[in-house]
Amino acid sequence: MKKLILQMQMSVDGFVGAVEDHRWQLWDWGEESDWDDELKADFNAVFDTVDTILLSRKMAEDGYVGHWSNAARKYPQDRFHAFAQRIVEAQKVVLSDRLKASRWERTRVAGGDLPREVNALKAGEGGDIAVFGGASFASALIAAGLVDEFQLFINPAVLGAGRRIFDQGGFARLKLLGSKAYACGMVVSRYAPAG
């Protein structure tokens, strides 16, 4: 059975989005990146196990597929951006009741009941399923108990306020799968539901 892996960048105080316009992420998916080489390599390794990317309608419409397709074309020989080509090649599934058809390459729209759709994807053949947000979508997946692994990229920043992803789900115990600190200041902690 496939795993649903939720990967999110987060501040030390548990926020995934800032209220004010602060540059708090070591890499905000733009041209500038403060990630060290080891973190870049480990990030790319995640995509070796993934063959499906789950997206919210908002994330798809905000340009996720186009952004990484452009990055794959722009950096075809760059080892750090190897994941961009994997995103292009992966099956993408947009969960939405509003969209009726996909406008994106290798992407299909699935609507209806969130647990039913995600569990159907998990029952399929192949590699794992990755999801990268946004905050509301991640919160809904967590509240529905659909996340099999959390990969939290903790940036060395305190926001004080912002968007969270664990507010809807209530109390839950997690089991630590691993944690690694990087020279750039990032700590990546991996958890699975304990029960």
C-alpha positions as a Markdown table, in Angstrom:
| # | Residue | x | y | z |
|---|---|---|---|---|
| 1 | Met | 0.0 | 0.0 | 0.0 |
| 2 | Lys | 1.2 | 3.5 | -0.9 |
| 3 | Lys | 2.0 | 6.0 | 1.9 |
| 4 | Leu | 0.8 | 9.6 | 1.9 |
| 5 | Ile | 3.7 | 11.7 | 2.8 |
| 6 | Leu | 3.0 | 15.3 | 3.9 |
| 7 | Gln | 6.1 | 17.5 | 3.5 |
| 8 | Met | 5.9 | 21.1 | 4.9 |
| 9 | Gln | 8.3 | 23.9 | 5.7 |
| 10 | Met | 7.6 | 25.1 | 9.2 |
| 11 | Ser | 9.0 | 27.7 | 11.6 |
| 12 | Val | 10.4 | 26.7 | 15.0 |
| 13 | Asp | 7.2 | 27.8 | 16.7 |
| 14 | Gly | 5.0 | 25.6 | 14.4 |
| 15 | Phe | 3.8 | 27.9 | 11.7 |
| 16 | Val | 3.7 | 27.1 | 8.0 |
| 17 | Gly | 2.9 | 30.6 | 6.8 |
| 18 | Ala | 3.6 | 34.1 | 8.1 |
| 19 | Val | 1.1 | 36.7 | 8.8 |
| 20 | Glu | 3.5 | 39.5 | 7.8 |
| 21 | Asp | 5.8 | 39.5 | 4.7 |
| 22 | His | 9.0 | 38.0 | 6.3 |
| 23 | Arg | 11.6 | 36.0 | 4.5 |
| 24 | Trp | 11.6 | 33.2 | 7.0 |
| 25 | Gln | 12.2 | 30.1 | 4.8 |
| 26 | Leu | 15.8 | 29.2 | 3.9 |
| 27 | Trp | 14.4 | 28.4 | 0.5 |
| 28 | Asp | 11.0 | 29.7 | -0.6 |
| 29 | Trp | 11.1 | 27.9 | -4.0 |
| 30 | Gly | 12.5 | 30.9 | -5.8 |
| 31 | Glu | 16.0 | 31.5 | -7.3 |
| 32 | Glu | 17.7 | 32.1 | -3.9 |
| 33 | Ser | 18.4 | 29.1 | -1.7 |
| 34 | Asp | 20.3 | 28.9 | 1.6 |
| 35 | Trp | 20.0 | 25.1 | 1.7 |
| 36 | Asp | 23.3 | 23.2 | 2.0 |
| 37 | Asp | 24.3 | 20.5 | -0.3 |
| 38 | Glu | 23.5 | 17.6 | 2.1 |
| 39 | Leu | 19.9 | 18.9 | 2.6 |
| 40 | Lys | 19.5 | 19.3 | -1.2 |
| 41 | Ala | 20.6 | 15.7 | -1.8 |
| 42 | Asp | 18.3 | 14.4 | 1.0 |
| 43 | Phe | 15.4 | 16.4 | -0.4 |
| 44 | Asn | 15.9 | 14.9 | -3.8 |
| 45 | Ala | 16.1 | 11.4 | -2.4 |
| 46 | Val | 12.5 | 11.7 | -1.2 |
| 47 | Phe | 11.4 | 11.8 | -4.8 |
| 48 | Asp | 13.0 | 8.4 | -5.5 |
| 49 | Thr | 10.1 | 6.8 | -3.6 |
| 50 | Val | 7.3 | 9.1 | -5.0 |
| 51 | Asp | 5.3 | 8.6 | -8.2 |
| 52 | Thr | 2.2 | 10.6 | -7.4 |
| 53 | Ile | 1.7 | 14.2 | -6.1 |
| 54 | Leu | -1.5 | 15.2 | -4.5 |
| 55 | Leu | -2.5 | 18.9 | -4.9 |
| 56 | Ser | -5.3 | 21.1 | -3.7 |
| 57 | Arg | -7.2 | 23.0 | -6.4 |
| 58 | Lys | -5.7 | 26.3 | -5.0 |
| 59 | Met | -2.1 | 25.0 | -5.3 |
| 60 | Ala | -2.7 | 23.7 | -8.8 |
| 61 | Glu | -4.3 | 27.0 | -9.9 |
| 62 | Asp | -1.5 | 29.0 | -8.2 |
| 63 | Gly | 1.0 | 27.5 | -10.6 |
| 64 | Tyr | 2.6 | 24.5 | -8.9 |
| 65 | Val | 2.8 | 22.3 | -12.0 |
| 66 | Gly | 3.9 | 25.2 | -14.3 |
| 67 | His | 6.5 | 26.4 | -11.8 |
| 68 | Trp | 8.3 | 23.1 | -11.5 |
| 69 | Ser | 8.0 | 22.3 | -15.2 |
| 70 | Asn | 9.8 | 25.6 | -15.9 |
| 71 | Ala | 12.4 | 24.8 | -13.3 |
| 72 | Ala | 13.0 | 21.4 | -14.9 |
| 73 | Arg | 13.5 | 23.1 | -18.3 |
| 74 | Lys | 15.7 | 25.8 | -16.8 |
| 75 | Tyr | 18.0 | 23.6 | -14.8 |
| 76 | Pro | 18.2 | 20.3 | -16.8 |
| 77 | Gln | 21.7 | 19.4 | -15.6 |
| 78 | Asp | 21.5 | 20.8 | -12.0 |
| 79 | Arg | 21.6 | 18.0 | -9.5 |
| 80 | Phe | 19.7 | 20.1 | -6.9 |
| 81 | His | 16.8 | 20.6 | -9.3 |
| 82 | Ala | 16.6 | 16.9 | -10.3 |
| 83 | Phe | 13.4 | 16.7 | -8.2 |
| 84 | Ala | 11.7 | 19.2 | -10.6 |
| 85 | Gln | 12.0 | 16.7 | -13.4 |
| 86 | Arg | 10.5 | 14.0 | -11.1 |
| 87 | Ile | 7.6 | 16.3 | -10.4 |
| 88 | Val | 7.0 | 16.7 | -14.1 |
| 89 | Glu | 7.1 | 13.0 | -14.7 |
| 90 | Ala | 4.9 | 12.1 | -11.7 |
| 91 | Gln | 1.2 | 11.6 | -11.8 |
| 92 | Lys | -0.5 | 14.6 | -10.3 |
| 93 | Val | -4.0 | 14.4 | -8.8 |
| 94 | Val | -5.9 | 17.6 | -7.9 |
| 95 | Leu | -8.7 | 17.1 | -5.4 |
| 96 | Ser | -11.5 | 19.5 | -6.1 |
| 97 | Asp | -15.3 | 19.5 | -6.5 |
| 98 | Arg | -15.0 | 22.9 | -8.4 |
| 99 | Leu | -12.7 | 21.8 | -11.2 |
| 100 | Lys | -14.2 | 19.4 | -13.8 |
| 101 | Ala | -11.1 | 18.8 | -16.0 |
| 102 | Ser | -7.4 | 19.2 | -15.7 |
| 103 | Arg | -5.5 | 22.0 | -17.5 |
| 104 | Trp | -2.1 | 20.6 | -16.6 |
| 105 | Glu | 0.0 | 17.9 | -18.2 |
| 106 | Arg | 0.0 | 14.4 | -16.4 |
| 107 | Thr | -2.6 | 15.7 | -14.1 |
| 108 | Arg | -6.1 | 14.5 | -13.4 |
| 109 | Val | -8.9 | 16.0 | -11.2 |
| 110 | Ala | -10.6 | 13.8 | -8.6 |
| 111 | Gly | -13.6 | 15.1 | -6.7 |
| 112 | Gly | -15.8 | 14.0 | -4.0 |
| 113 | Asp | -15.1 | 12.6 | -0.5 |
| 114 | Leu | -11.5 | 13.4 | 0.6 |
| 115 | Pro | -11.0 | 10.1 | 2.6 |
| 116 | Arg | -12.4 | 8.0 | -0.2 |
| 117 | Glu | -10.3 | 9.6 | -2.9 |
| 118 | Val | -7.1 | 9.5 | -0.9 |
| 119 | Asn | -7.6 | 5.9 | 0.2 |
| 120 | Ala | -8.3 | 4.9 | -3.4 |
| 121 | Leu | -4.9 | 6.5 | -4.4 |
| 122 | Lys | -3.2 | 4.7 | -1.5 |
| 123 | Ala | -4.6 | 1.3 | -2.7 |
| 124 | Gly | -3.1 | 1.8 | -6.1 |
| 125 | Glu | 0.2 | 0.3 | -7.4 |
| 126 | Gly | 3.5 | 2.1 | -7.5 |
| 127 | Gly | 5.4 | 4.5 | -5.3 |
| 128 | Asp | 4.3 | 6.8 | -2.5 |
| 129 | Ile | 2.1 | 9.9 | -2.7 |
| 130 | Ala | 3.6 | 13.3 | -1.7 |
| 131 | Val | 1.6 | 16.4 | -0.7 |
| 132 | Phe | 3.2 | 19.7 | 0.0 |
| 133 | Gly | 0.4 | 21.9 | 1.2 |
| 134 | Gly | -1.2 | 24.5 | 1.3 |
| 135 | Ala | -2.0 | 24.9 | 4.9 |
| 136 | Ser | -5.8 | 24.4 | 4.6 |
| 137 | Phe | -5.4 | 21.3 | 2.5 |
| 138 | Ala | -2.8 | 19.8 | 4.8 |
| 139 | Ser | -5.0 | 20.5 | 7.8 |
| 140 | Ala | -7.9 | 18.7 | 6.2 |
| 141 | Leu | -5.7 | 15.7 | 5.4 |
| 142 | Ile | -4.4 | 15.6 | 9.0 |
| 143 | Ala | -7.9 | 16.0 | 10.5 |
| 144 | Ala | -9.1 | 13.1 | 8.4 |
| 145 | Gly | -6.3 | 10.9 | 9.6 |
| 146 | Leu | -4.9 | 10.3 | 6.0 |
| 147 | Val | -1.3 | 11.3 | 6.5 |
| 148 | Asp | 1.1 | 8.3 | 6.9 |
| 149 | Glu | 4.3 | 10.3 | 7.3 |
| 150 | Phe | 5.0 | 13.9 | 8.2 |
| 151 | Gln | 8.3 | 15.4 | 6.9 |
| 152 | Leu | 8.6 | 18.7 | 8.7 |
| 153 | Phe | 11.4 | 21.0 | 7.5 |
| 154 | Ile | 12.0 | 23.3 | 10.5 |
| 155 | Asn | 13.5 | 26.6 | 9.4 |
| 156 | Pro | 15.6 | 28.5 | 11.9 |
| 157 | Ala | 13.0 | 31.3 | 12.4 |
| 158 | Val | 10.2 | 32.2 | 14.9 |
| 159 | Leu | 7.2 | 33.8 | 13.4 |
| 160 | Gly | 5.0 | 34.5 | 16.5 |
| 161 | Ala | 1.8 | 34.1 | 14.4 |
| 162 | Gly | 0.7 | 32.6 | 11.2 |
| 163 | Arg | -1.0 | 29.6 | 9.6 |
| 164 | Arg | -0.8 | 26.2 | 11.2 |
| 165 | Ile | -1.6 | 22.7 | 10.0 |
| 166 | Phe | -2.4 | 20.8 | 13.2 |
| 167 | Asp | -5.3 | 22.9 | 14.5 |
| 168 | Gln | -8.2 | 20.8 | 13.1 |
| 169 | Gly | -7.1 | 17.3 | 14.0 |
| 170 | Gly | -7.1 | 17.4 | 17.8 |
| 171 | Phe | -4.8 | 15.5 | 20.0 |
| 172 | Ala | -2.6 | 12.8 | 18.4 |
| 173 | Arg | 0.6 | 11.0 | 19.3 |
| 174 | Leu | 3.3 | 10.7 | 16.7 |
| 175 | Lys | 6.2 | 8.3 | 16.5 |
| 176 | Leu | 9.6 | 9.8 | 15.5 |
| 177 | Leu | 11.0 | 8.1 | 12.4 |
| 178 | Gly | 14.1 | 10.2 | 12.3 |
| 179 | Ser | 15.5 | 13.7 | 12.7 |
| 180 | Lys | 18.5 | 15.3 | 11.1 |
| 181 | Ala | 20.1 | 18.7 | 11.5 |
| 182 | Tyr | 21.8 | 20.4 | 8.6 |
| 183 | Ala | 24.7 | 23.0 | 8.4 |
| 184 | Cys | 22.4 | 25.6 | 7.0 |
| 185 | Gly | 20.3 | 25.6 | 10.2 |
| 186 | Met | 17.4 | 23.4 | 8.9 |
| 187 | Val | 16.2 | 20.4 | 11.0 |
| 188 | Val | 14.1 | 17.8 | 9.2 |
| 189 | Ser | 12.0 | 15.7 | 11.5 |
| 190 | Arg | 10.0 | 12.7 | 10.2 |
| 191 | Tyr | 7.0 | 11.3 | 12.1 |
| 192 | Ala | 4.3 | 8.7 | 11.6 |
| 193 | Pro | 1.0 | 8.4 | 13.5 |
| 194 | Ala | 1.7 | 6.4 | 16.7 |
| 195 | Gly | -1.5 | 4.4 | 16.7 |
